[in-house]
Coordinates of C-alpha atoms and ligand atoms in Angstrom, one line a residue:
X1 CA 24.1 170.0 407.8
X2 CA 24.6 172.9 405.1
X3 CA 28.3 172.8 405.2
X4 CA 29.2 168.6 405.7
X5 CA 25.9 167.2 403.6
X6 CA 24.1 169.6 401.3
X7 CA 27.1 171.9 399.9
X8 CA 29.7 169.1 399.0
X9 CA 26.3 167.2 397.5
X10 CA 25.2 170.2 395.6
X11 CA 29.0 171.0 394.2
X12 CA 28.9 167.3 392.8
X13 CA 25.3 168.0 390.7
X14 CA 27.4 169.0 387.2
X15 CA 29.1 166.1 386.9
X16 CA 26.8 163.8 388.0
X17 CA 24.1 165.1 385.9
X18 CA 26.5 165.0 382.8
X19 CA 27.6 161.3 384.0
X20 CA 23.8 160.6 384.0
X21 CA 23.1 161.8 380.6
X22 CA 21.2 165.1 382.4
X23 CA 18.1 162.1 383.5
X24 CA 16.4 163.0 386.7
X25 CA 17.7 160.6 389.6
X26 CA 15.0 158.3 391.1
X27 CA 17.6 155.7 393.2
X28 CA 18.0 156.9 396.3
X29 CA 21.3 154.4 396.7
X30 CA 23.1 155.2 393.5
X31 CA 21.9 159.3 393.4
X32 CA 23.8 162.5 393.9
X33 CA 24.3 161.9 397.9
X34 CA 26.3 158.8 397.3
X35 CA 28.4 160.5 394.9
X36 CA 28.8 164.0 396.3
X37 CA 29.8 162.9 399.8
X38 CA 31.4 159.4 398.6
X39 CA 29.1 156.6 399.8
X40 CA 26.9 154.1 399.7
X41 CA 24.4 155.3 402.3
X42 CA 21.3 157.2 401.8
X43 CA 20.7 160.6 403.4
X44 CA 18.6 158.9 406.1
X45 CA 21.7 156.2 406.5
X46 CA 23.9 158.8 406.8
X47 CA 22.0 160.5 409.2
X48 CA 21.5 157.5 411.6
X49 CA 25.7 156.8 411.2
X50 CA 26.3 160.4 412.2
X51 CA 24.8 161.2 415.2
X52 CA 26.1 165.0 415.4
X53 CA 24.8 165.2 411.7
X54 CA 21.5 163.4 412.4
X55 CA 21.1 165.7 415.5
X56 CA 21.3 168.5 413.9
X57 CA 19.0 167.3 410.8
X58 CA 15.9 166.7 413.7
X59 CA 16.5 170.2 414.8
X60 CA 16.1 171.6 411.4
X61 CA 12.9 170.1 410.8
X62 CA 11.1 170.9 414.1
X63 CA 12.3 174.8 413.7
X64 CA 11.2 174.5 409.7
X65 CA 8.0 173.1 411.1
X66 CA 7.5 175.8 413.7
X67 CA 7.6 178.5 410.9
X68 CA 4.9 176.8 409.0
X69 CA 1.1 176.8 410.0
X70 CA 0.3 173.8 411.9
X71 CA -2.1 171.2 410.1
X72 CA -4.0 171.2 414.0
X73 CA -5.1 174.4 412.8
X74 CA -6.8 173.7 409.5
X75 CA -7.8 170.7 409.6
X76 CA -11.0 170.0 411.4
X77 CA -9.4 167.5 413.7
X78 CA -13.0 167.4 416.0
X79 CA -15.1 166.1 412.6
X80 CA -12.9 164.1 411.0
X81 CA -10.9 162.5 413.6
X82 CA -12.8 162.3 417.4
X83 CA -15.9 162.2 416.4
X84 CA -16.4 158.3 415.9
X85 CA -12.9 157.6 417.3
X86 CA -13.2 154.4 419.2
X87 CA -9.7 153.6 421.5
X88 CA -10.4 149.8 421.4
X89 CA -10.5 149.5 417.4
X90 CA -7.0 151.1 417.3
X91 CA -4.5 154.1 418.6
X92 CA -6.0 157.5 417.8
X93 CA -3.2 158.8 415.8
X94 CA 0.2 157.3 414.4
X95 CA 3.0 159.8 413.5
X96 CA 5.1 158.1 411.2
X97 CA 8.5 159.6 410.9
X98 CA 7.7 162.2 413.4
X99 CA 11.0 163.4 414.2
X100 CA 11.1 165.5 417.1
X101 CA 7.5 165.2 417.4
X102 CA 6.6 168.5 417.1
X103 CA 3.1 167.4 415.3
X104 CA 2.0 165.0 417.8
X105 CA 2.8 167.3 420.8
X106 CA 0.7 170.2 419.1
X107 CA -2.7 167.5 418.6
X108 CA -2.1 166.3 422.4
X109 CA -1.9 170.8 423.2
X110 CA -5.1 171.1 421.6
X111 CA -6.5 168.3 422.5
X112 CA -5.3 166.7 425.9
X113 CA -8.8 165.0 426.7
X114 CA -8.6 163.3 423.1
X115 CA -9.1 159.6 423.9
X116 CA -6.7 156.7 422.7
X117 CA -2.7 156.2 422.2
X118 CA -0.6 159.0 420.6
X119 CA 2.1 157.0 418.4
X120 CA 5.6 158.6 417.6
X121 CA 7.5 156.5 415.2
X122 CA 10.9 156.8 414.0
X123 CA 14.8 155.3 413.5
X124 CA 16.5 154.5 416.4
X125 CA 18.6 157.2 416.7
X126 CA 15.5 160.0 416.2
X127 CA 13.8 158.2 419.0
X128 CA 16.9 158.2 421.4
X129 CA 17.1 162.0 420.9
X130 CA 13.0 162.1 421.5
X131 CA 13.4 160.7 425.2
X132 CA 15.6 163.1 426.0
X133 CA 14.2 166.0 424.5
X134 CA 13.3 169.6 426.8
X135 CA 10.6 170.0 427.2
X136 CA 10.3 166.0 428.2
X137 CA 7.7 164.4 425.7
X138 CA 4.6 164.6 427.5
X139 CA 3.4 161.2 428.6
X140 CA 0.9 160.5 426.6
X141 CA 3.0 160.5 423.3
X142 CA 4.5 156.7 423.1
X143 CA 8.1 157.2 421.1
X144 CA 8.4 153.8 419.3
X145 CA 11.4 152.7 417.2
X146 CA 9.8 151.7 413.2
X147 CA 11.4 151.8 410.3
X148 CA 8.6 153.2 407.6
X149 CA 9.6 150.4 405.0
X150 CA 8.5 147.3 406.7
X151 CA 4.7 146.6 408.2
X152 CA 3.4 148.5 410.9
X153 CA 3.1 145.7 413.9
X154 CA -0.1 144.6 415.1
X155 CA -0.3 146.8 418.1
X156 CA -0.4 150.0 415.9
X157 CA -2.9 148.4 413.3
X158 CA -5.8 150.0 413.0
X159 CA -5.5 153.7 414.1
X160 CA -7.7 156.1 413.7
X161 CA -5.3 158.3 411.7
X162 CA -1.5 158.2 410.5
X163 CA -0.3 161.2 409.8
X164 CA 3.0 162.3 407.5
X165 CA 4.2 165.4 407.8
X166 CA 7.6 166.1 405.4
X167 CA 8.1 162.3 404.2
X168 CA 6.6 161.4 401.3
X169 CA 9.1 164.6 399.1
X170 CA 11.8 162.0 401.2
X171 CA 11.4 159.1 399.0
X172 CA 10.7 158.1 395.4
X173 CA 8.3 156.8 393.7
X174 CA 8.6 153.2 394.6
X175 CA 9.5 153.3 397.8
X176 CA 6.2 155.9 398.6
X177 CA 4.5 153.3 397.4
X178 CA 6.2 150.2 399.6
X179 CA 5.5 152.9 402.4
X180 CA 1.9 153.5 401.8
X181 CA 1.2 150.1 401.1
X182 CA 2.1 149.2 404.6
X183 CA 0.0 152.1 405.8
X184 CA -2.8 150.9 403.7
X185 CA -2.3 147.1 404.8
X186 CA -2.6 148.5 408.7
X187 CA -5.8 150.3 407.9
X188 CA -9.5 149.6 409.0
X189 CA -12.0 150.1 406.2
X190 CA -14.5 153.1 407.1
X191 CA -12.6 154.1 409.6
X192 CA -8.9 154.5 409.2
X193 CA -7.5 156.8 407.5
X194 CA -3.6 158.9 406.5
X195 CA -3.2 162.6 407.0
X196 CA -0.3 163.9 404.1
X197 CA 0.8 166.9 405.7
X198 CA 3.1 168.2 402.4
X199 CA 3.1 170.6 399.5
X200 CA 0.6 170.0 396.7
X201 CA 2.1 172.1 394.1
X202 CA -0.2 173.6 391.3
X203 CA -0.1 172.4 387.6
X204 CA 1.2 175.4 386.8
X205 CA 2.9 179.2 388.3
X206 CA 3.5 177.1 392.0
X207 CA 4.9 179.7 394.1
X208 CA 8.5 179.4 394.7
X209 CA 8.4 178.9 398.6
X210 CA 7.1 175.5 397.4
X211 CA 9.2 174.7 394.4
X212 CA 12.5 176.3 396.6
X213 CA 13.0 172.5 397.9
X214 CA 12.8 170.4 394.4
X215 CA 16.4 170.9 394.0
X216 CA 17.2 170.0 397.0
X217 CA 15.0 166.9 397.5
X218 CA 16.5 165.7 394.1
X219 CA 19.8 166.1 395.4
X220 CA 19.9 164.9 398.9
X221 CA 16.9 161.8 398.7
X222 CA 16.4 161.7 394.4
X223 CA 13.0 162.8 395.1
X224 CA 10.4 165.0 394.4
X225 CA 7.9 167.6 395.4
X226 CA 4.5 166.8 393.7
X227 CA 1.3 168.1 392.1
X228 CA -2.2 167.0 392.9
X229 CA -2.4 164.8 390.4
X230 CA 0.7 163.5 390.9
X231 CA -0.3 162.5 394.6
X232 CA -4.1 161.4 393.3
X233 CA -1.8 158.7 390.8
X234 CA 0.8 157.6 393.4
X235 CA -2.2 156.7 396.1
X236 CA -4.8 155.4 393.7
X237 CA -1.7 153.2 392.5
X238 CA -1.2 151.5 396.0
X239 CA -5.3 151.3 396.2
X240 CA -6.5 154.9 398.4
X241 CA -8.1 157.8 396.9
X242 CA -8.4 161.4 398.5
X243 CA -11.1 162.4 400.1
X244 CA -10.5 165.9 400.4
X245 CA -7.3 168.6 400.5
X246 CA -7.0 171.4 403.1
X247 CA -5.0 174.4 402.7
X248 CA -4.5 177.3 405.2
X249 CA -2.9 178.9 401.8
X250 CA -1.3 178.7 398.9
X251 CA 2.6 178.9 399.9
X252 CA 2.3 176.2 402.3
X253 CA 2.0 172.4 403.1
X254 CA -1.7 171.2 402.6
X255 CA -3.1 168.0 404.3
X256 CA -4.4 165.6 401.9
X257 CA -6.6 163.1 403.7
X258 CA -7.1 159.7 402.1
X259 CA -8.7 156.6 402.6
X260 CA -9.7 152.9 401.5
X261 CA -12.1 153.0 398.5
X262 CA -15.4 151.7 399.8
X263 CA -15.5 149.5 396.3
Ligands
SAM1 C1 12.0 165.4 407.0 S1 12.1 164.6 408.5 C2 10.4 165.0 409.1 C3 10.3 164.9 410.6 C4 8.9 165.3 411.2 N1 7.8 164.6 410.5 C5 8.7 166.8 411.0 O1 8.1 167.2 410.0 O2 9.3 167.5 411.8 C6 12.0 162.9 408.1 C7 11.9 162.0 409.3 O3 11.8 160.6 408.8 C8 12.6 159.8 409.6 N2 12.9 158.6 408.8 C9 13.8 158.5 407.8 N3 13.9 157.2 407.4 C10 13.0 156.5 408.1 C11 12.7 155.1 408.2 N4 13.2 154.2 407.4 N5 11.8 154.8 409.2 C12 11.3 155.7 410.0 N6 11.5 157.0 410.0 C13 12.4 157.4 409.1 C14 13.8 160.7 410.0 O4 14.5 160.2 411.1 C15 13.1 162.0 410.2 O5 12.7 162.2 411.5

């Protein structure tokens, strides 16, 4: 990953940046990616045409993950997400993106007797490596094939929760907001709601285990870490608003919890 994607990407960054008039990149088709490694993919196309490289990418997320504290164990998941859970408006909890689905494993550890469907969504590829995973998936967690850009289908409409952990810094601007829109589209008002699992960086003196990924998510995706009132903006532009943040502390990811506005 390090040596075939993010070095020869990283050793392009002068000359793009002086090509580009030193503007930060927000196209994630014509960025540094497509001119570092020579193509017209984005990092997640790249990934799904690799296997080997996109293999390795899902490990490095679920071992970065399992360094970080777990949003299972900060966020009062009994209050906020069982109590008035009902399994016939909707699954109990979407993972979009999920990866390896280390997330949605850790709820269904903590909470095994948690009523309604556990949803793992990803690219084809992710989900092929999901199945055959050790330990298996346990059986509860349904792995589903969805590309995060188009509508969620029917079936998944109005959960109870779906949860992000590491995707929004993935994407910019616009295309967050095609992605929440679909989220938002899927949800049930007063009941519904999306778990951000990411970095909310301060307005100022962020800690640098938070600001160590800017570079890179500029490089590899032309995207961004972002600020609380950066994420307050982007969601009250695609019509949610934040109900509350919760941090464990201040070096890493917080869960921002938003919903539909009552109006
Ligand atoms: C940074 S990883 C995070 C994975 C997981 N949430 C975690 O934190 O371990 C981003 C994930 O988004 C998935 N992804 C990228 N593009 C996607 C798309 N268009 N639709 C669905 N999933 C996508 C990748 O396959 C990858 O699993």
């Amino acid at each position: 990953m390090c040596f075939e994607a993010m070095i020869p990407t990283s050793q392009g960054l002068p000359e793009f940046l002086a090509q580009t008039d030193y503007q930060v990149p927000h196209d994630d088709q014509k960025g540094l990616i497509q001119y570092g490694l020579r193509t017209d993919k984005s990092f997640f196309g790249v990934l799904q045409e690799n296997q080997r490289l996109g293999a390795a990418f899902n490990r490095f997320t679920t071992v970065y993950a399992q360094q970080r504290p777990r949003w299972v164990d900060f966020y009062p998941c009994e209050e906020r997400l069982l109590y008035g859970m009902n399994a016939s408006t909707g699954p109990l909890l979407v993972d979009v993106g999920g990866g390896l689905s280390g997330e949605i494993r850790a709820f269904h550890t903590k909470y095994p007797m948690a009523p309604g469907r556990l949803i793992l969504e990803d690219l084809p590829n992710t989900i092929s490596q999901v199945v055959a995973t050790d330990p298996p998936l346990p059986a509860a967690v349904e792995p589903v094939e969805q590309d995060l850009l188009t509508p969620q289908p029917l079936e998944y409409q109005h959960a109870r929760a779906y949860f992000r952990l590491l995707i929004l810094h993935d994407w910019p601007e616009d295309k967050c907001r095609a992605i929440l829109s679909h989220l938002r589209n899927a949800m049930k008002l007063g009941y519904s709601e999306i778990l951000i699992n990411k970095n909310v960086l301060p307005g100022t003196a962020a800690p640098w285990q938070q600001t160590s990924l800017v570079w890179t998510m500029m490089a590899m995706l032309a995207s961004q870490e972002r600020t609380r009132s950066q994420w307050s903006q982007m969601l009250m532009a695609v019509g949610l608003k934040i109900v509350d943040i919760y941090s464990i502390d201040p070096t890493s990811e917080s869960l921002i919890e938003a919903t539909l506005p009552d109006k």
